[in-house]
JSON list of C-alpha atoms in Angstrom, two decimals:
[
{"chain": "A", "resi": 1, "resn": "ASN", "atom": "CA", "xyz": [0.00, 0.00, 0.00]},
{"chain": "A", "resi": 2, "resn": "ALA", "atom": "CA", "xyz": [1.20, 3.50, -0.81]},
{"chain": "A", "resi": 3, "resn": "GLY", "atom": "CA", "xyz": [-0.80, 4.92, 2.10]},
{"chain": "A", "resi": 4, "resn": "VAL", "atom": "CA", "xyz": [-1.61, 8.62, 1.70]},
{"chain": "A", "resi": 5, "resn": "THR", "atom": "CA", "xyz": [-0.07, 10.37, -1.28]},
{"chain": "A", "resi": 6, "resn": "GLN", "atom": "CA", "xyz": [-0.09, 14.09, -2.06]},
{"chain": "A", "resi": 7, "resn": "THR", "atom": "CA", "xyz": [0.79, 16.09, -5.15]},
{"chain": "A", "resi": 8, "resn": "PRO", "atom": "CA", "xyz": [2.53, 18.36, -5.81]},
{"chain": "A", "resi": 9, "resn": "LYS", "atom": "CA", "xyz": [5.36, 18.37, -3.27]},
{"chain": "A", "resi": 10, "resn": "PHE", "atom": "CA", "xyz": [6.13, 22.05, -3.82]},
{"chain": "A", "resi": 11, "resn": "ARG", "atom": "CA", "xyz": [4.34, 24.91, -5.52]},
{"chain": "A", "resi": 12, "resn": "ILE", "atom": "CA", "xyz": [4.77, 28.66, -5.85]},
{"chain": "A", "resi": 13, "resn": "LEU", "atom": "CA", "xyz": [1.68, 30.72, -6.66]},
{"chain": "A", "resi": 14, "resn": "LYS", "atom": "CA", "xyz": [1.12, 34.35, -7.41]},
{"chain": "A", "resi": 15, "resn": "ILE", "atom": "CA", "xyz": [-1.49, 36.28, -5.45]},
{"chain": "A", "resi": 16, "resn": "GLY", "atom": "CA", "xyz": [-4.94, 35.65, -6.91]},
{"chain": "A", "resi": 17, "resn": "GLN", "atom": "CA", "xyz": [-4.05, 32.42, -8.70]},
{"chain": "A", "resi": 18, "resn": "SER", "atom": "CA", "xyz": [-5.90, 29.21, -7.98]},
{"chain": "A", "resi": 19, "resn": "MET", "atom": "CA", "xyz": [-4.78, 25.63, -7.60]},
{"chain": "A", "resi": 20, "resn": "THR", "atom": "CA", "xyz": [-5.85, 22.21, -6.39]},
{"chain": "A", "resi": 21, "resn": "LEU", "atom": "CA", "xyz": [-3.85, 20.11, -3.97]},
{"chain": "A", "resi": 22, "resn": "GLN", "atom": "CA", "xyz": [-4.39, 16.43, -4.62]},
{"chain": "A", "resi": 23, "resn": "CYS", "atom": "CA", "xyz": [-4.68, 13.74, -1.96]},
{"chain": "A", "resi": 24, "resn": "THR", "atom": "CA", "xyz": [-5.27, 10.03, -2.47]},
{"chain": "A", "resi": 25, "resn": "GLN", "atom": "CA", "xyz": [-5.37, 7.14, -0.03]},
{"chain": "A", "resi": 26, "resn": "ASP", "atom": "CA", "xyz": [-5.46, 3.42, -0.81]},
{"chain": "A", "resi": 27, "resn": "MET", "atom": "CA", "xyz": [-6.39, 2.11, 2.64]},
{"chain": "A", "resi": 28, "resn": "ASN", "atom": "CA", "xyz": [-10.16, 2.26, 2.06]},
{"chain": "A", "resi": 29, "resn": "HIS", "atom": "CA", "xyz": [-10.50, 4.76, 4.89]},
{"chain": "A", "resi": 30, "resn": "ASN", "atom": "CA", "xyz": [-13.81, 6.51, 5.30]},
{"chain": "A", "resi": 31, "resn": "TYR", "atom": "CA", "xyz": [-12.45, 9.65, 6.89]},
{"chain": "A", "resi": 32, "resn": "MET", "atom": "CA", "xyz": [-10.07, 12.14, 5.32]},
{"chain": "A", "resi": 33, "resn": "TYR", "atom": "CA", "xyz": [-8.65, 15.43, 6.58]},
{"chain": "A", "resi": 34, "resn": "TRP", "atom": "CA", "xyz": [-6.75, 18.49, 5.40]},
{"chain": "A", "resi": 35, "resn": "TYR", "atom": "CA", "xyz": [-4.43, 20.32, 7.78]},
{"chain": "A", "resi": 36, "resn": "ARG", "atom": "CA", "xyz": [-2.13, 23.28, 7.36]},
{"chain": "A", "resi": 37, "resn": "GLN", "atom": "CA", "xyz": [1.03, 23.91, 9.33]},
{"chain": "A", "resi": 38, "resn": "ASP", "atom": "CA", "xyz": [2.61, 27.33, 9.57]},
{"chain": "A", "resi": 39, "resn": "PRO", "atom": "CA", "xyz": [6.30, 27.63, 10.54]},
{"chain": "A", "resi": 40, "resn": "GLY", "atom": "CA", "xyz": [6.96, 26.64, 14.16]},
{"chain": "A", "resi": 41, "resn": "MET", "atom": "CA", "xyz": [3.32, 25.84, 14.81]},
{"chain": "A", "resi": 42, "resn": "GLY", "atom": "CA", "xyz": [1.18, 22.76, 15.21]},
{"chain": "A", "resi": 43, "resn": "LEU", "atom": "CA", "xyz": [-1.26, 21.54, 12.58]},
{"chain": "A", "resi": 44, "resn": "LYS", "atom": "CA", "xyz": [-4.64, 23.19, 12.15]},
{"chain": "A", "resi": 45, "resn": "LEU", "atom": "CA", "xyz": [-7.61, 21.40, 10.60]},
{"chain": "A", "resi": 46, "resn": "ILE", "atom": "CA", "xyz": [-9.01, 23.00, 7.44]},
{"chain": "A", "resi": 47, "resn": "TYR", "atom": "CA", "xyz": [-11.70, 20.56, 6.28]},
{"chain": "A", "resi": 48, "resn": "TYR", "atom": "CA", "xyz": [-12.57, 16.96, 6.82]},
{"chain": "A", "resi": 49, "resn": "SER", "atom": "CA", "xyz": [-14.79, 14.35, 5.21]},
{"chain": "A", "resi": 50, "resn": "VAL", "atom": "CA", "xyz": [-16.61, 11.41, 6.76]},
{"chain": "A", "resi": 51, "resn": "GLY", "atom": "CA", "xyz": [-17.23, 9.68, 3.45]},
{"chain": "A", "resi": 52, "resn": "ALA", "atom": "CA", "xyz": [-17.87, 10.22, -0.25]},
{"chain": "A", "resi": 53, "resn": "GLY", "atom": "CA", "xyz": [-20.14, 13.22, -0.77]},
{"chain": "A", "resi": 54, "resn": "ILE", "atom": "CA", "xyz": [-19.87, 14.48, 2.82]},
{"chain": "A", "resi": 55, "resn": "THR", "atom": "CA", "xyz": [-17.54, 17.24, 3.95]},
{"chain": "A", "resi": 56, "resn": "ASP", "atom": "CA", "xyz": [-17.39, 19.65, 6.88]},
{"chain": "A", "resi": 57, "resn": "LYS", "atom": "CA", "xyz": [-15.39, 22.65, 8.03]},
{"chain": "A", "resi": 58, "resn": "GLY", "atom": "CA", "xyz": [-12.54, 22.49, 10.50]},
{"chain": "A", "resi": 59, "resn": "GLU", "atom": "CA", "xyz": [-10.85, 25.31, 12.43]},
{"chain": "A", "resi": 60, "resn": "VAL", "atom": "CA", "xyz": [-9.55, 27.37, 9.49]},
{"chain": "A", "resi": 61, "resn": "PRO", "atom": "CA", "xyz": [-11.73, 26.78, 6.37]},
{"chain": "A", "resi": 62, "resn": "ASN", "atom": "CA", "xyz": [-11.78, 30.32, 4.95]},
{"chain": "A", "resi": 63, "resn": "GLY", "atom": "CA", "xyz": [-10.22, 30.57, 1.50]},
{"chain": "A", "resi": 64, "resn": "TYR", "atom": "CA", "xyz": [-10.47, 26.83, 0.77]},
{"chain": "A", "resi": 65, "resn": "ASN", "atom": "CA", "xyz": [-12.92, 24.40, -0.74]},
{"chain": "A", "resi": 66, "resn": "VAL", "atom": "CA", "xyz": [-13.03, 20.61, -0.82]},
{"chain": "A", "resi": 67, "resn": "SER", "atom": "CA", "xyz": [-14.94, 17.84, -2.51]},
{"chain": "A", "resi": 68, "resn": "ARG", "atom": "CA", "xyz": [-15.14, 14.10, -1.96]},
{"chain": "A", "resi": 69, "resn": "SER", "atom": "CA", "xyz": [-16.51, 12.29, -4.99]},
{"chain": "A", "resi": 70, "resn": "THR", "atom": "CA", "xyz": [-14.75, 9.00, -4.23]},
{"chain": "A", "resi": 71, "resn": "THR", "atom": "CA", "xyz": [-13.51, 7.22, -1.12]},
{"chain": "A", "resi": 72, "resn": "GLU", "atom": "CA", "xyz": [-9.92, 7.48, -2.33]},
{"chain": "A", "resi": 73, "resn": "ASP", "atom": "CA", "xyz": [-9.62, 11.15, -3.29]},
{"chain": "A", "resi": 74, "resn": "PHE", "atom": "CA", "xyz": [-10.00, 14.36, -1.28]},
{"chain": "A", "resi": 75, "resn": "PRO", "atom": "CA", "xyz": [-8.73, 17.41, -3.24]},
{"chain": "A", "resi": 76, "resn": "LEU", "atom": "CA", "xyz": [-8.27, 20.82, -1.61]},
{"chain": "A", "resi": 77, "resn": "ARG", "atom": "CA", "xyz": [-8.98, 23.88, -3.76]},
{"chain": "A", "resi": 78, "resn": "LEU", "atom": "CA", "xyz": [-7.54, 27.37, -3.26]},
{"chain": "A", "resi": 79, "resn": "GLU", "atom": "CA", "xyz": [-9.54, 29.83, -5.37]},
{"chain": "A", "resi": 80, "resn": "LEU", "atom": "CA", "xyz": [-7.78, 33.16, -4.83]},
{"chain": "A", "resi": 81, "resn": "ALA", "atom": "CA", "xyz": [-4.38, 32.55, -3.33]},
{"chain": "A", "resi": 82, "resn": "ALA", "atom": "CA", "xyz": [-3.21, 35.00, -0.66]},
{"chain": "A", "resi": 83, "resn": "PRO", "atom": "CA", "xyz": [0.17, 35.31, 1.11]},
{"chain": "A", "resi": 84, "resn": "SER", "atom": "CA", "xyz": [-1.52, 34.17, 4.33]},
{"chain": "A", "resi": 85, "resn": "GLN", "atom": "CA", "xyz": [-2.01, 30.77, 2.70]},
{"chain": "A", "resi": 86, "resn": "THR", "atom": "CA", "xyz": [1.72, 30.18, 2.51]},
{"chain": "A", "resi": 87, "resn": "SER", "atom": "CA", "xyz": [2.06, 27.01, 4.54]},
{"chain": "A", "resi": 88, "resn": "VAL", "atom": "CA", "xyz": [2.69, 23.27, 4.44]},
{"chain": "A", "resi": 89, "resn": "TYR", "atom": "CA", "xyz": [-0.48, 21.30, 3.76]},
{"chain": "A", "resi": 90, "resn": "PHE", "atom": "CA", "xyz": [-0.97, 17.77, 5.04]},
{"chain": "A", "resi": 91, "resn": "CYS", "atom": "CA", "xyz": [-3.66, 15.33, 4.07]},
{"chain": "A", "resi": 92, "resn": "ALA", "atom": "CA", "xyz": [-4.58, 12.47, 6.42]},
{"chain": "A", "resi": 93, "resn": "SER", "atom": "CA", "xyz": [-6.99, 9.59, 6.57]},
{"chain": "A", "resi": 94, "resn": "SER", "atom": "CA", "xyz": [-8.42, 7.30, 9.19]},
{"chain": "A", "resi": 95, "resn": "TYR", "atom": "CA", "xyz": [-10.80, 4.38, 9.28]},
{"chain": "A", "resi": 96, "resn": "ASP", "atom": "CA", "xyz": [-13.31, 5.51, 11.88]},
{"chain": "A", "resi": 97, "resn": "PRO", "atom": "CA", "xyz": [-12.67, 8.23, 14.51]},
{"chain": "A", "resi": 98, "resn": "THR", "atom": "CA", "xyz": [-15.81, 7.21, 16.39]},
{"chain": "A", "resi": 99, "resn": "VAL", "atom": "CA", "xyz": [-13.67, 4.33, 17.56]},
{"chain": "A", "resi": 100, "resn": "ARG", "atom": "CA", "xyz": [-11.53, 5.69, 20.36]},
{"chain": "A", "resi": 101, "resn": "THR", "atom": "CA", "xyz": [-8.42, 3.89, 19.20]},
{"chain": "A", "resi": 102, "resn": "ASP", "atom": "CA", "xyz": [-8.60, 5.12, 15.63]},
{"chain": "A", "resi": 103, "resn": "THR", "atom": "CA", "xyz": [-5.37, 6.66, 14.34]},
{"chain": "A", "resi": 104, "resn": "GLN", "atom": "CA", "xyz": [-4.70, 9.02, 11.47]},
{"chain": "A", "resi": 105, "resn": "TYR", "atom": "CA", "xyz": [-2.19, 8.38, 8.70]},
{"chain": "A", "resi": 106, "resn": "PHE", "atom": "CA", "xyz": [-0.57, 11.39, 7.11]},
{"chain": "A", "resi": 107, "resn": "GLY", "atom": "CA", "xyz": [0.76, 12.15, 3.67]},
{"chain": "A", "resi": 108, "resn": "PRO", "atom": "CA", "xyz": [4.18, 13.74, 3.04]},
{"chain": "A", "resi": 109, "resn": "GLY", "atom": "CA", "xyz": [2.81, 17.25, 2.63]},
{"chain": "A", "resi": 110, "resn": "THR", "atom": "CA", "xyz": [2.68, 20.00, -0.01]},
{"chain": "A", "resi": 111, "resn": "ARG", "atom": "CA", "xyz": [4.79, 23.09, 0.59]},
{"chain": "A", "resi": 112, "resn": "LEU", "atom": "CA", "xyz": [2.97, 26.11, -0.86]},
{"chain": "A", "resi": 113, "resn": "THR", "atom": "CA", "xyz": [4.36, 29.61, -1.21]},
{"chain": "A", "resi": 114, "resn": "VAL", "atom": "CA", "xyz": [2.17, 32.54, -2.33]},
{"chain": "A", "resi": 115, "resn": "LEU", "atom": "CA", "xyz": [4.05, 35.60, -3.55]},
{"chain": "B", "resi": 1, "resn": "ASP", "atom": "CA", "xyz": [-11.01, 17.71, 23.89]},
{"chain": "B", "resi": 2, "resn": "ALA", "atom": "CA", "xyz": [-8.66, 18.35, 26.82]},
{"chain": "B", "resi": 3, "resn": "LYS", "atom": "CA", "xyz": [-5.65, 20.57, 26.29]},
{"chain": "B", "resi": 4, "resn": "THR", "atom": "CA", "xyz": [-2.11, 19.38, 26.85]},
{"chain": "B", "resi": 5, "resn": "THR", "atom": "CA", "xyz": [1.07, 21.03, 28.09]},
{"chain": "B", "resi": 6, "resn": "GLN", "atom": "CA", "xyz": [4.53, 19.92, 26.96]},
{"chain": "B", "resi": 7, "resn": "PRO", "atom": "CA", "xyz": [8.01, 21.38, 27.41]},
{"chain": "B", "resi": 8, "resn": "PRO", "atom": "CA", "xyz": [9.11, 23.16, 24.23]},
{"chain": "B", "resi": 9, "resn": "SER", "atom": "CA", "xyz": [12.39, 21.29, 23.89]},
{"chain": "B", "resi": 10, "resn": "MET", "atom": "CA", "xyz": [14.51, 18.49, 25.33]},
{"chain": "B", "resi": 11, "resn": "ASP", "atom": "CA", "xyz": [17.91, 16.96, 24.65]},
{"chain": "B", "resi": 12, "resn": "CYS", "atom": "CA", "xyz": [18.90, 13.32, 24.93]},
{"chain": "B", "resi": 13, "resn": "ALA", "atom": "CA", "xyz": [22.17, 11.48, 24.33]},
{"chain": "B", "resi": 14, "resn": "GLU", "atom": "CA", "xyz": [22.08, 8.73, 21.75]},
{"chain": "B", "resi": 15, "resn": "GLY", "atom": "CA", "xyz": [21.53, 5.32, 23.31]},
{"chain": "B", "resi": 16, "resn": "ARG", "atom": "CA", "xyz": [19.90, 6.73, 26.42]},
{"chain": "B", "resi": 17, "resn": "ALA", "atom": "CA", "xyz": [16.21, 6.70, 27.24]},
{"chain": "B", "resi": 18, "resn": "ALA", "atom": "CA", "xyz": [14.24, 9.78, 26.24]},
{"chain": "B", "resi": 19, "resn": "ASN", "atom": "CA", "xyz": [11.41, 10.60, 28.63]},
{"chain": "B", "resi": 20, "resn": "LEU", "atom": "CA", "xyz": [8.94, 13.13, 27.25]},
{"chain": "B", "resi": 21, "resn": "PRO", "atom": "CA", "xyz": [6.36, 14.46, 29.74]},
{"chain": "B", "resi": 22, "resn": "CYS", "atom": "CA", "xyz": [2.87, 15.71, 29.04]},
{"chain": "B", "resi": 23, "resn": "ASN", "atom": "CA", "xyz": [0.29, 17.29, 31.33]},
{"chain": "B", "resi": 24, "resn": "HIS", "atom": "CA", "xyz": [-3.40, 16.85, 30.59]},
{"chain": "B", "resi": 25, "resn": "SER", "atom": "CA", "xyz": [-5.05, 17.78, 33.88]},
{"chain": "B", "resi": 26, "resn": "THR", "atom": "CA", "xyz": [-8.52, 18.34, 32.36]},
{"chain": "B", "resi": 27, "resn": "ILE", "atom": "CA", "xyz": [-8.73, 14.96, 30.64]},
{"chain": "B", "resi": 28, "resn": "SER", "atom": "CA", "xyz": [-12.10, 13.27, 30.90]},
{"chain": "B", "resi": 29, "resn": "GLY", "atom": "CA", "xyz": [-12.84, 9.62, 31.46]},
{"chain": "B", "resi": 30, "resn": "ASN", "atom": "CA", "xyz": [-13.50, 8.70, 27.83]},
{"chain": "B", "resi": 31, "resn": "GLU", "atom": "CA", "xyz": [-10.49, 10.44, 26.34]},
{"chain": "B", "resi": 32, "resn": "TYR", "atom": "CA", "xyz": [-7.39, 8.65, 25.15]},
{"chain": "B", "resi": 33, "resn": "VAL", "atom": "CA", "xyz": [-3.83, 9.99, 25.17]},
{"chain": "B", "resi": 34, "resn": "TYR", "atom": "CA", "xyz": [-2.15, 9.81, 21.77]},
{"chain": "B", "resi": 35, "resn": "TRP", "atom": "CA", "xyz": [1.42, 10.51, 20.80]},
{"chain": "B", "resi": 36, "resn": "TYR", "atom": "CA", "xyz": [2.53, 11.49, 17.31]},
{"chain": "B", "resi": 37, "resn": "ARG", "atom": "CA", "xyz": [5.87, 12.73, 16.07]},
{"chain": "B", "resi": 38, "resn": "GLN", "atom": "CA", "xyz": [6.96, 14.83, 13.11]},
{"chain": "B", "resi": 39, "resn": "ILE", "atom": "CA", "xyz": [10.42, 14.41, 11.68]},
{"chain": "B", "resi": 40, "resn": "HIS", "atom": "CA", "xyz": [11.73, 17.50, 9.92]},
{"chain": "B", "resi": 41, "resn": "SER", "atom": "CA", "xyz": [8.54, 18.73, 8.19]},
{"chain": "B", "resi": 42, "resn": "GLN", "atom": "CA", "xyz": [7.39, 15.27, 7.15]},
{"chain": "B", "resi": 43, "resn": "GLY", "atom": "CA", "xyz": [3.81, 14.23, 7.86]},
{"chain": "B", "resi": 44, "resn": "PRO", "atom": "CA", "xyz": [3.12, 13.36, 11.50]},
{"chain": "B", "resi": 45, "resn": "GLN", "atom": "CA", "xyz": [3.59, 9.72, 12.42]},
{"chain": "B", "resi": 46, "resn": "TYR", "atom": "CA", "xyz": [1.52, 7.82, 14.97]},
{"chain": "B", "resi": 47, "resn": "ILE", "atom": "CA", "xyz": [3.56, 6.40, 17.86]},
{"chain": "B", "resi": 48, "resn": "ILE", "atom": "CA", "xyz": [1.31, 5.04, 20.59]},
{"chain": "B", "resi": 49, "resn": "HIS", "atom": "CA", "xyz": [-1.89, 5.67, 22.51]},
{"chain": "B", "resi": 50, "resn": "GLY", "atom": "CA", "xyz": [-3.44, 4.65, 25.84]},
{"chain": "B", "resi": 51, "resn": "LEU", "atom": "CA", "xyz": [-6.39, 5.13, 28.16]},
{"chain": "B", "resi": 52, "resn": "LYS", "atom": "CA", "xyz": [-5.24, 4.37, 31.69]},
{"chain": "B", "resi": 53, "resn": "ASN", "atom": "CA", "xyz": [-2.92, 1.40, 31.58]},
{"chain": "B", "resi": 54, "resn": "ASN", "atom": "CA", "xyz": [0.71, 1.57, 30.55]},
{"chain": "B", "resi": 55, "resn": "GLU", "atom": "CA", "xyz": [1.26, 0.63, 26.94]},
{"chain": "B", "resi": 56, "resn": "THR", "atom": "CA", "xyz": [4.28, -0.58, 24.97]},
{"chain": "B", "resi": 57, "resn": "ASN", "atom": "CA", "xyz": [4.87, -1.21, 21.30]},
{"chain": "B", "resi": 58, "resn": "GLU", "atom": "CA", "xyz": [7.88, -1.56, 19.04]},
{"chain": "B", "resi": 59, "resn": "MET", "atom": "CA", "xyz": [8.46, 2.18, 19.01]},
{"chain": "B", "resi": 60, "resn": "ALA", "atom": "CA", "xyz": [7.89, 3.36, 22.57]},
{"chain": "B", "resi": 61, "resn": "SER", "atom": "CA", "xyz": [6.28, 2.97, 25.97]},
{"chain": "B", "resi": 62, "resn": "LEU", "atom": "CA", "xyz": [3.55, 5.15, 27.40]},
{"chain": "B", "resi": 63, "resn": "ILE", "atom": "CA", "xyz": [3.19, 5.63, 31.14]},
{"chain": "B", "resi": 64, "resn": "ILE", "atom": "CA", "xyz": [-0.05, 7.25, 32.33]},
{"chain": "B", "resi": 65, "resn": "THR", "atom": "CA", "xyz": [-0.38, 8.31, 35.96]},
{"chain": "B", "resi": 66, "resn": "GLU", "atom": "CA", "xyz": [-3.12, 6.77, 38.04]},
{"chain": "B", "resi": 67, "resn": "ASP", "atom": "CA", "xyz": [-5.13, 10.01, 38.12]},
{"chain": "B", "resi": 68, "resn": "ARG", "atom": "CA", "xyz": [-4.61, 10.31, 34.32]},
{"chain": "B", "resi": 69, "resn": "LYS", "atom": "CA", "xyz": [-3.58, 13.93, 34.62]},
{"chain": "B", "resi": 70, "resn": "SER", "atom": "CA", "xyz": [-0.17, 13.37, 33.08]},
{"chain": "B", "resi": 71, "resn": "SER", "atom": "CA", "xyz": [1.76, 10.90, 30.98]},
{"chain": "B", "resi": 72, "resn": "THR", "atom": "CA", "xyz": [5.29, 10.17, 29.81]},
{"chain": "B", "resi": 73, "resn": "LEU", "atom": "CA", "xyz": [6.41, 8.86, 26.46]},
{"chain": "B", "resi": 74, "resn": "ILE", "atom": "CA", "xyz": [9.56, 6.77, 26.74]},
{"chain": "B", "resi": 75, "resn": "LEU", "atom": "CA", "xyz": [11.89, 6.04, 23.84]},
{"chain": "B", "resi": 76, "resn": "PRO", "atom": "CA", "xyz": [14.06, 3.37, 25.48]},
{"chain": "B", "resi": 77, "resn": "HIS", "atom": "CA", "xyz": [17.20, 3.74, 23.36]},
{"chain": "B", "resi": 78, "resn": "ALA", "atom": "CA", "xyz": [17.07, 7.03, 21.48]},
{"chain": "B", "resi": 79, "resn": "THR", "atom": "CA", "xyz": [18.88, 7.28, 18.15]},
{"chain": "B", "resi": 80, "resn": "LEU", "atom": "CA", "xyz": [19.66, 10.27, 15.96]},
{"chain": "B", "resi": 81, "resn": "ARG", "atom": "CA", "xyz": [16.67, 9.31, 13.81]},
{"chain": "B", "resi": 82, "resn": "ASP", "atom": "CA", "xyz": [14.40, 9.98, 16.77]},
{"chain": "B", "resi": 83, "resn": "THR", "atom": "CA", "xyz": [15.15, 13.70, 16.55]},
{"chain": "B", "resi": 84, "resn": "ALA", "atom": "CA", "xyz": [11.70, 15.17, 15.92]},
{"chain": "B", "resi": 85, "resn": "VAL", "atom": "CA", "xyz": [8.83, 17.18, 17.36]},
{"chain": "B", "resi": 86, "resn": "TYR", "atom": "CA", "xyz": [6.67, 15.02, 19.60]},
{"chain": "B", "resi": 87, "resn": "TYR", "atom": "CA", "xyz": [3.00, 15.85, 20.05]},
{"chain": "B", "resi": 88, "resn": "CYS", "atom": "CA", "xyz": [0.89, 14.69, 22.97]},
{"chain": "B", "resi": 89, "resn": "ILE", "atom": "CA", "xyz": [-2.80, 14.79, 22.06]},
{"chain": "B", "resi": 90, "resn": "VAL", "atom": "CA", "xyz": [-5.92, 13.98, 24.03]},
{"chain": "B", "resi": 91, "resn": "LYS", "atom": "CA", "xyz": [-8.67, 12.69, 21.81]},
{"chain": "B", "resi": 92, "resn": "SER", "atom": "CA", "xyz": [-12.27, 11.72, 22.32]},
{"chain": "B", "resi": 93, "resn": "SER", "atom": "CA", "xyz": [-14.33, 9.59, 20.00]},
{"chain": "B", "resi": 94, "resn": "GLY", "atom": "CA", "xyz": [-17.12, 10.82, 17.79]},
{"chain": "B", "resi": 95, "resn": "THR", "atom": "CA", "xyz": [-17.52, 12.01, 14.23]},
{"chain": "B", "resi": 96, "resn": "ALA", "atom": "CA", "xyz": [-16.42, 15.51, 15.18]},
{"chain": "B", "resi": 97, "resn": "SER", "atom": "CA", "xyz": [-13.40, 14.17, 17.00]},
{"chain": "B", "resi": 98, "resn": "LYS", "atom": "CA", "xyz": [-10.23, 15.64, 15.61]},
{"chain": "B", "resi": 99, "resn": "LEU", "atom": "CA", "xyz": [-6.56, 15.69, 16.46]},
{"chain": "B", "resi": 100, "resn": "THR", "atom": "CA", "xyz": [-5.68, 19.02, 18.04]},
{"chain": "B", "resi": 101, "resn": "PHE", "atom": "CA", "xyz": [-1.97, 19.62, 17.66]},
{"chain": "B", "resi": 102, "resn": "GLY", "atom": "CA", "xyz": [-0.19, 21.98, 20.02]},
{"chain": "B", "resi": 103, "resn": "THR", "atom": "CA", "xyz": [3.40, 23.04, 19.47]},
{"chain": "B", "resi": 104, "resn": "GLY", "atom": "CA", "xyz": [4.83, 19.81, 20.93]},
{"chain": "B", "resi": 105, "resn": "THR", "atom": "CA", "xyz": [8.29, 19.04, 22.32]},
{"chain": "B", "resi": 106, "resn": "ARG", "atom": "CA", "xyz": [11.29, 19.30, 20.05]},
{"chain": "B", "resi": 107, "resn": "LEU", "atom": "CA", "xyz": [13.55, 16.37, 20.98]},
{"chain": "B", "resi": 108, "resn": "GLN", "atom": "CA", "xyz": [17.18, 16.68, 19.92]},
{"chain": "B", "resi": 109, "resn": "VAL", "atom": "CA", "xyz": [19.17, 13.45, 20.12]},
{"chain": "B", "resi": 110, "resn": "THR", "atom": "CA", "xyz": [22.92, 14.06, 20.17]},
{"chain": "B", "resi": 111, "resn": "LEU", "atom": "CA", "xyz": [26.04, 11.92, 19.89]}
]
């Protein structure tokens, strides 16, 4: 299993441009998550999904959109990039967080710079 | 979810045990203690979790105090590859349950 994969690894955007960060998992997990991590800080949840067709906001959803058309894929869309969105973005998945012992598996991250 | 408090940084000599403390004084009865680590900007990696009993796996041991208000992650024989930021997280179950990452403890393993 590849686990959780993310593309691209790095990207530089100009202010106002848009892009989609891709995330795919091959573990048949129901739940998927997007986090961002600013320098020296912990991860903050942007959006999450409990299954295909169902998404919900996390702590910091403004400026982002998500969709979940399949179990495997959970893309994150930035419509109008701003310098404040410069960060490292991590995608994660888990089987079922309603189970107390559920753990999340993380992808390698996408480092995004907005200039 | 309960908040956690960790020291910002610690050092450990290679080959020695690394003991990373975590305070979670407001933990409730149905919340687990999880530990993750993040090696140099990679994605966080799950290490271990526990409820009230001590736990051990191939990576580490977790010691939770009897009152559950604090815990210690033990890496028995730290290596240079264990240099990372270690996050202690208290997590409840439920569909809205999420991992809340603080700033963690930066462990530096030295020769």
